[in-house]
Coordinates of C-alpha atoms and ligand atoms in Angstrom, one line a residue:
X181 CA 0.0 0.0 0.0
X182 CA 3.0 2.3 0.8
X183 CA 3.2 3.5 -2.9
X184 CA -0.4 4.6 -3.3
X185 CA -0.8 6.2 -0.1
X186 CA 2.6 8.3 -0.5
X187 CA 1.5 8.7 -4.1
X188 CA -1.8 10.5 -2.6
X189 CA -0.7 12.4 -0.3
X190 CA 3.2 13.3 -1.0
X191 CA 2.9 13.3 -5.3
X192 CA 0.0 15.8 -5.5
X193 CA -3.0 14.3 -5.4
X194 CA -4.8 14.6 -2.1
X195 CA -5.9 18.4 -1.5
X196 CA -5.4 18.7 2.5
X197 CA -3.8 21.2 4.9
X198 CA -1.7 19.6 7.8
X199 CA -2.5 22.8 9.6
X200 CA -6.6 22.6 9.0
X201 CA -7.5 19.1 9.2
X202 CA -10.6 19.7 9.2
X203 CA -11.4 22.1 6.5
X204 CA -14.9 21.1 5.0
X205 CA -12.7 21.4 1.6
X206 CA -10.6 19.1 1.7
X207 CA -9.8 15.8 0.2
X208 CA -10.0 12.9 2.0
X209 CA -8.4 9.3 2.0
X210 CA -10.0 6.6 4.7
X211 CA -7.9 3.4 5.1
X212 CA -10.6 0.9 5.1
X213 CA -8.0 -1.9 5.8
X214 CA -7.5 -0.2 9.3
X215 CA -4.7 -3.0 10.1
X216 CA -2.2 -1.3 7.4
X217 CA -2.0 1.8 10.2
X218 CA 1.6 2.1 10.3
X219 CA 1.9 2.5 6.6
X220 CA -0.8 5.2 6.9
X221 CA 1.0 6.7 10.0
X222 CA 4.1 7.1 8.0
X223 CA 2.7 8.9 5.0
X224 CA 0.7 11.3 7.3
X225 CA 3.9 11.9 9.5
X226 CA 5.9 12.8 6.1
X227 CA 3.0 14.8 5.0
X228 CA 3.3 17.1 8.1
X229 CA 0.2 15.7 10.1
X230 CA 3.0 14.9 13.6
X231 CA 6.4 14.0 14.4
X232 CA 8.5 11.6 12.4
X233 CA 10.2 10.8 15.8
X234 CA 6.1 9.8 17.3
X235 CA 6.0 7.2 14.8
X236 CA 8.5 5.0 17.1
X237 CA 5.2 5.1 19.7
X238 CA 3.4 2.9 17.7
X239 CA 1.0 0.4 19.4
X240 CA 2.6 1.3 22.7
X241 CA 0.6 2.3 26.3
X242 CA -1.0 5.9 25.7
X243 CA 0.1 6.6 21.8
X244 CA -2.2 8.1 19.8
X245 CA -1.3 5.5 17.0
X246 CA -2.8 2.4 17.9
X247 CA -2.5 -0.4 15.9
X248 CA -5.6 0.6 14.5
X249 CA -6.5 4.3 13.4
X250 CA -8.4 6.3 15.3
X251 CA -10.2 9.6 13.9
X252 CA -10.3 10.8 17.2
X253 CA -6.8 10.7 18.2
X254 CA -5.0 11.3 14.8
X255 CA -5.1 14.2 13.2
X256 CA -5.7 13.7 9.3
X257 CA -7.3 10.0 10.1
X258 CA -10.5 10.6 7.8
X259 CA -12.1 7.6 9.5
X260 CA -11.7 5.0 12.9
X261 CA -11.4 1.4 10.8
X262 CA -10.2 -1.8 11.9
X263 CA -13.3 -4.2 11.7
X264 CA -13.3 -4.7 8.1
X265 CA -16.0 -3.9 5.2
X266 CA -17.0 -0.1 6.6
X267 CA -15.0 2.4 4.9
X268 CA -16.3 2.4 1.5
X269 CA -19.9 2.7 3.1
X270 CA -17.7 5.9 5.2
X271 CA -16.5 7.3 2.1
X272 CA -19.5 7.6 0.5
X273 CA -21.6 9.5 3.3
X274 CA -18.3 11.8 3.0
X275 CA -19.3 12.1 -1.0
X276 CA -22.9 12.5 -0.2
X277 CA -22.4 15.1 2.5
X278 CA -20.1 16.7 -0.4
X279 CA -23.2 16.7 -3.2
X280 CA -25.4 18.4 0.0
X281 CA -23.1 20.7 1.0
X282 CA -21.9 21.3 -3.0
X283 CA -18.2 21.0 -2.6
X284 CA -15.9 19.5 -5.0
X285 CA -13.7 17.4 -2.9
X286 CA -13.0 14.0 -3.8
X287 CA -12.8 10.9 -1.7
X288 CA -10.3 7.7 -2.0
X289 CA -11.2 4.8 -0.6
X290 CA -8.8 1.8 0.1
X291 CA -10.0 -2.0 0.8
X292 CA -8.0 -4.8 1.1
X293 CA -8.9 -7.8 -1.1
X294 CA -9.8 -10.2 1.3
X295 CA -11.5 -7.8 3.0
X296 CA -13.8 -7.7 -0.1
X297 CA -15.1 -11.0 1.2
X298 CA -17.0 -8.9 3.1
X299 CA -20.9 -8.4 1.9
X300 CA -21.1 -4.5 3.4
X301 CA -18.3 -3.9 0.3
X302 CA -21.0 -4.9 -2.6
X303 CA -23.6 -3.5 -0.5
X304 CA -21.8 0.4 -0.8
X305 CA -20.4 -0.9 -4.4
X306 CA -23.7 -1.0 -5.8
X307 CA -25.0 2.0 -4.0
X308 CA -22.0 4.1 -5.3
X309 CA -22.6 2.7 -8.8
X310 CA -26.3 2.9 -8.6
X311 CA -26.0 6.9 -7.6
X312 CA -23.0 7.4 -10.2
X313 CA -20.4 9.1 -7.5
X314 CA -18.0 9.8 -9.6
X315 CA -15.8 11.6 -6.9
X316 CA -15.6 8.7 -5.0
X317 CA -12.6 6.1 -6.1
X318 CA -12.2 2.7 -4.7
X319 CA -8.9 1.5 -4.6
X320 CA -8.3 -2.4 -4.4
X321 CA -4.9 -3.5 -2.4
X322 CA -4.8 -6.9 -4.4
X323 CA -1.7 -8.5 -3.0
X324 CA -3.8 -12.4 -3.3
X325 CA -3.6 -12.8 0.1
X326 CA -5.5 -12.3 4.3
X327 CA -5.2 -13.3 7.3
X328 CA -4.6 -17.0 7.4
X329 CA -3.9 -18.0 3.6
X330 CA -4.5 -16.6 0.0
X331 CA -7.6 -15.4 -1.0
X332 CA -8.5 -18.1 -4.0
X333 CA -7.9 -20.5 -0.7
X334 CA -10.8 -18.6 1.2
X335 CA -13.4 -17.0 -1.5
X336 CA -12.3 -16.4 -4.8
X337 CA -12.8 -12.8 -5.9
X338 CA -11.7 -12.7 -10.1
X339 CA -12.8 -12.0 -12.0
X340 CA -13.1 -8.7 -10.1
X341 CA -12.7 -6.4 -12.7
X342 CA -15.7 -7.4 -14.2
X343 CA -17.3 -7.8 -10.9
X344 CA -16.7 -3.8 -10.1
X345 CA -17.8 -3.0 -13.9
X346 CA -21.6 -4.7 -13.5
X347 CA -21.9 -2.5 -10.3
X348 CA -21.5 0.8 -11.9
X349 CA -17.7 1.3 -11.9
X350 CA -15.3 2.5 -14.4
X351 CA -11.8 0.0 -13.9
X352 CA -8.6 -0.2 -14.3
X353 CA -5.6 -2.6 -13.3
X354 CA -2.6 -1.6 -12.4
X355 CA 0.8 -2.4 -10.9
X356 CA 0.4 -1.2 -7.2
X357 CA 4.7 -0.8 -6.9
X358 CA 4.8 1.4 -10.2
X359 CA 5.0 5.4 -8.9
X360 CA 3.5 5.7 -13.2
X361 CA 1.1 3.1 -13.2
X362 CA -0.2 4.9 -10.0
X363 CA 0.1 8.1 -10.3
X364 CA -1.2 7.9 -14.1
X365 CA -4.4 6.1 -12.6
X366 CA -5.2 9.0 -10.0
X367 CA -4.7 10.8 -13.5
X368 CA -7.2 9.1 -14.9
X369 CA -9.6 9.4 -12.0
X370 CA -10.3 12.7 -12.4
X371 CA -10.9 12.5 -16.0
X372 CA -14.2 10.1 -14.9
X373 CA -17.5 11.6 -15.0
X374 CA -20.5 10.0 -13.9
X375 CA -19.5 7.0 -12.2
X376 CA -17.4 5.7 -9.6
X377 CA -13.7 4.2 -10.2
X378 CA -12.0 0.9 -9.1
X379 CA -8.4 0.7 -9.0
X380 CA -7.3 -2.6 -8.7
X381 CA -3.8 -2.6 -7.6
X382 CA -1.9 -5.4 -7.8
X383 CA 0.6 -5.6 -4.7
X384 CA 3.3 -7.8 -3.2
X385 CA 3.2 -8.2 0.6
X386 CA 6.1 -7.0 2.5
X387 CA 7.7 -6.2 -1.4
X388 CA 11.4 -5.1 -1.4
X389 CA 12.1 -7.4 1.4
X390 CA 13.3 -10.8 0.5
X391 CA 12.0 -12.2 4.0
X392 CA 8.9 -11.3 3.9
X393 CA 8.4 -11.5 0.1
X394 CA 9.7 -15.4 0.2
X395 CA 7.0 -16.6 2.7
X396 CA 3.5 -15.1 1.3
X397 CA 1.2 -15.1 3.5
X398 CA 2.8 -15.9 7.1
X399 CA 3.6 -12.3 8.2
X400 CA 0.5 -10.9 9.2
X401 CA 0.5 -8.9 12.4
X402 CA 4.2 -10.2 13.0
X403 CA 7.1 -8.2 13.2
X404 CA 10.4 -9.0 11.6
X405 CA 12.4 -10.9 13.7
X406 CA 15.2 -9.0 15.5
X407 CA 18.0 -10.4 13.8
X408 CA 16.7 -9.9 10.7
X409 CA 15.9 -6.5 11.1
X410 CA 19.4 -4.9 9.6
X411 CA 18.9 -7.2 6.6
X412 CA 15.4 -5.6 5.9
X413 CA 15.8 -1.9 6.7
X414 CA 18.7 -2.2 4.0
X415 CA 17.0 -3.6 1.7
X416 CA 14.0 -0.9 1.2
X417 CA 17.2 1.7 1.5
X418 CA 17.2 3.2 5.0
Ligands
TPP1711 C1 -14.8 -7.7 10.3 C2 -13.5 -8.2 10.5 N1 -13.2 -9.6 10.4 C3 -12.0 -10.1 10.7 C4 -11.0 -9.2 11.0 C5 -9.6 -9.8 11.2 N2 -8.7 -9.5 10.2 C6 -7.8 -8.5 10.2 S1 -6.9 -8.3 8.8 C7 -7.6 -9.6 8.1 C8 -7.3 -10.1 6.7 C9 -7.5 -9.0 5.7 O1 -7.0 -9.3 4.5 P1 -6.9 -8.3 3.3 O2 -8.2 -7.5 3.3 O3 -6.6 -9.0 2.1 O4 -5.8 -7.3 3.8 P2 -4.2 -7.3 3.5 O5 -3.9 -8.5 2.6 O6 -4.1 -6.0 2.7 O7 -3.5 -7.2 4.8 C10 -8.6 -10.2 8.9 C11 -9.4 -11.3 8.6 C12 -11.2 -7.9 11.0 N3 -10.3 -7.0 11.3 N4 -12.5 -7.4 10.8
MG1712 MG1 -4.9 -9.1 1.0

């Protein structure tokens, strides 16, 4: 998720204000896939929302950043997530309250794919197609796998493309770890009138580190092991 999220909010997409996170004109992003809070945390610390240094507080006793987000503790968190399926219904009461209120701010969604298992997702799919929201853009973090195995193991979602297109959306595929293929499809976003748009990203979990990239689906919620730590940080460059 780590190259759509800084692609929204560091490459020029997002409209927001650090400074005025509430201003009724702003964009906003809701991270329906509440478990990926640290990658959210350390876009919105880059993007001037806190410290840098706070993001070493994560998940412990009294941090604002708990290992869920919480809108009420976290400055530019759009939305409290964590039990999966809710934020595209969230985004589009945002989008709604936007036609009411006549604003032109636009609202990015992000679901993980096994999280589309989950019924509320078609539910606000075919609401958002059925009302055309075309400022509303869903974007799919399809890296194949959840919780305890991959997602063809569980409830097989393809062919999802097709699936978003008979509920109203406009779709497109891309490569989820290509800066272009995703900063080309916020592009294209815009360019969409009249209905809502899918992005279906396709993603590598735990991509750039040969650890975690070896063994699909056995990191979730676990850290890297201590003695593999130095080995990771220099692989993603830090
Ligand atoms: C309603 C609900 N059911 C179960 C969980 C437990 N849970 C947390 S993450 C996860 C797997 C999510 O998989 P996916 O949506 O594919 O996310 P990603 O692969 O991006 O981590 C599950 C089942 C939850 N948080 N909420
Ligand atoms: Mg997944």
């Amino acid at each position: 998720m780590v190259e759509i999220v800084a692609t929204l909010y560091l490459g020029g997409v997002l409209r927001y204000d650090p400074a005025a996170p509430g201003d009724p004109e702003r964009d906003r992003f809701i991270l329906s896939k509440g478990h990926g809070a640290p990658g959210l945390y350390a876009v919105l610390a880059e993007a001037g929302y806190f410290e840098v240094a706070d993001l070493a507080t994560l998940r412990k006793l009294g941090s604002p950043l708990e290992g869920h987000p919480n809108m009420c503790r976290v400055a530019g968190v759009e939305a409290s997530t964590g039990s999966l399926g809710q934020g595209l219904s969230i985004g589009i009461g945002h989008v709604l309250a936007g036609r009411i209120d006549k604003r032109d701010y636009r609202v990015y969604v992000m679901v993980g794919d096994g999280e589309c298992e989950e019924g509320q997702v078609w539910e606000a799919a075919m609401f958002a197609g059925n009302h055309g929201l075309d400022k509303l853009t869903l974007i799919v973090d399809r890296n194949g796998y959840q919780q305890t195995a991959a997602v063809d193991e569980v409830q097989p979602l393809d062919p999802l493309d097709e699936k978003f297109r008979s509920f109203g959306f406009e779709v497109r595929s891309i490569d989820g770890h290509s800066l272009d293929e995703v900063a080309d499809a916020f592009e294209w976003c815009r360019g969409v009138s009249g209905k809502p748009q899918a992005i279906i990203a396709r993603t590598i979990k735990g991509k750039g580190v040969s650890l975690l990239e070896a063994k699909q689906g056995g990191w979730h919620g676990k850290p890297i092991p201590a003695d593999e730590e130095a080995k990771a940080l220099q692989e993603v460059g830090t």
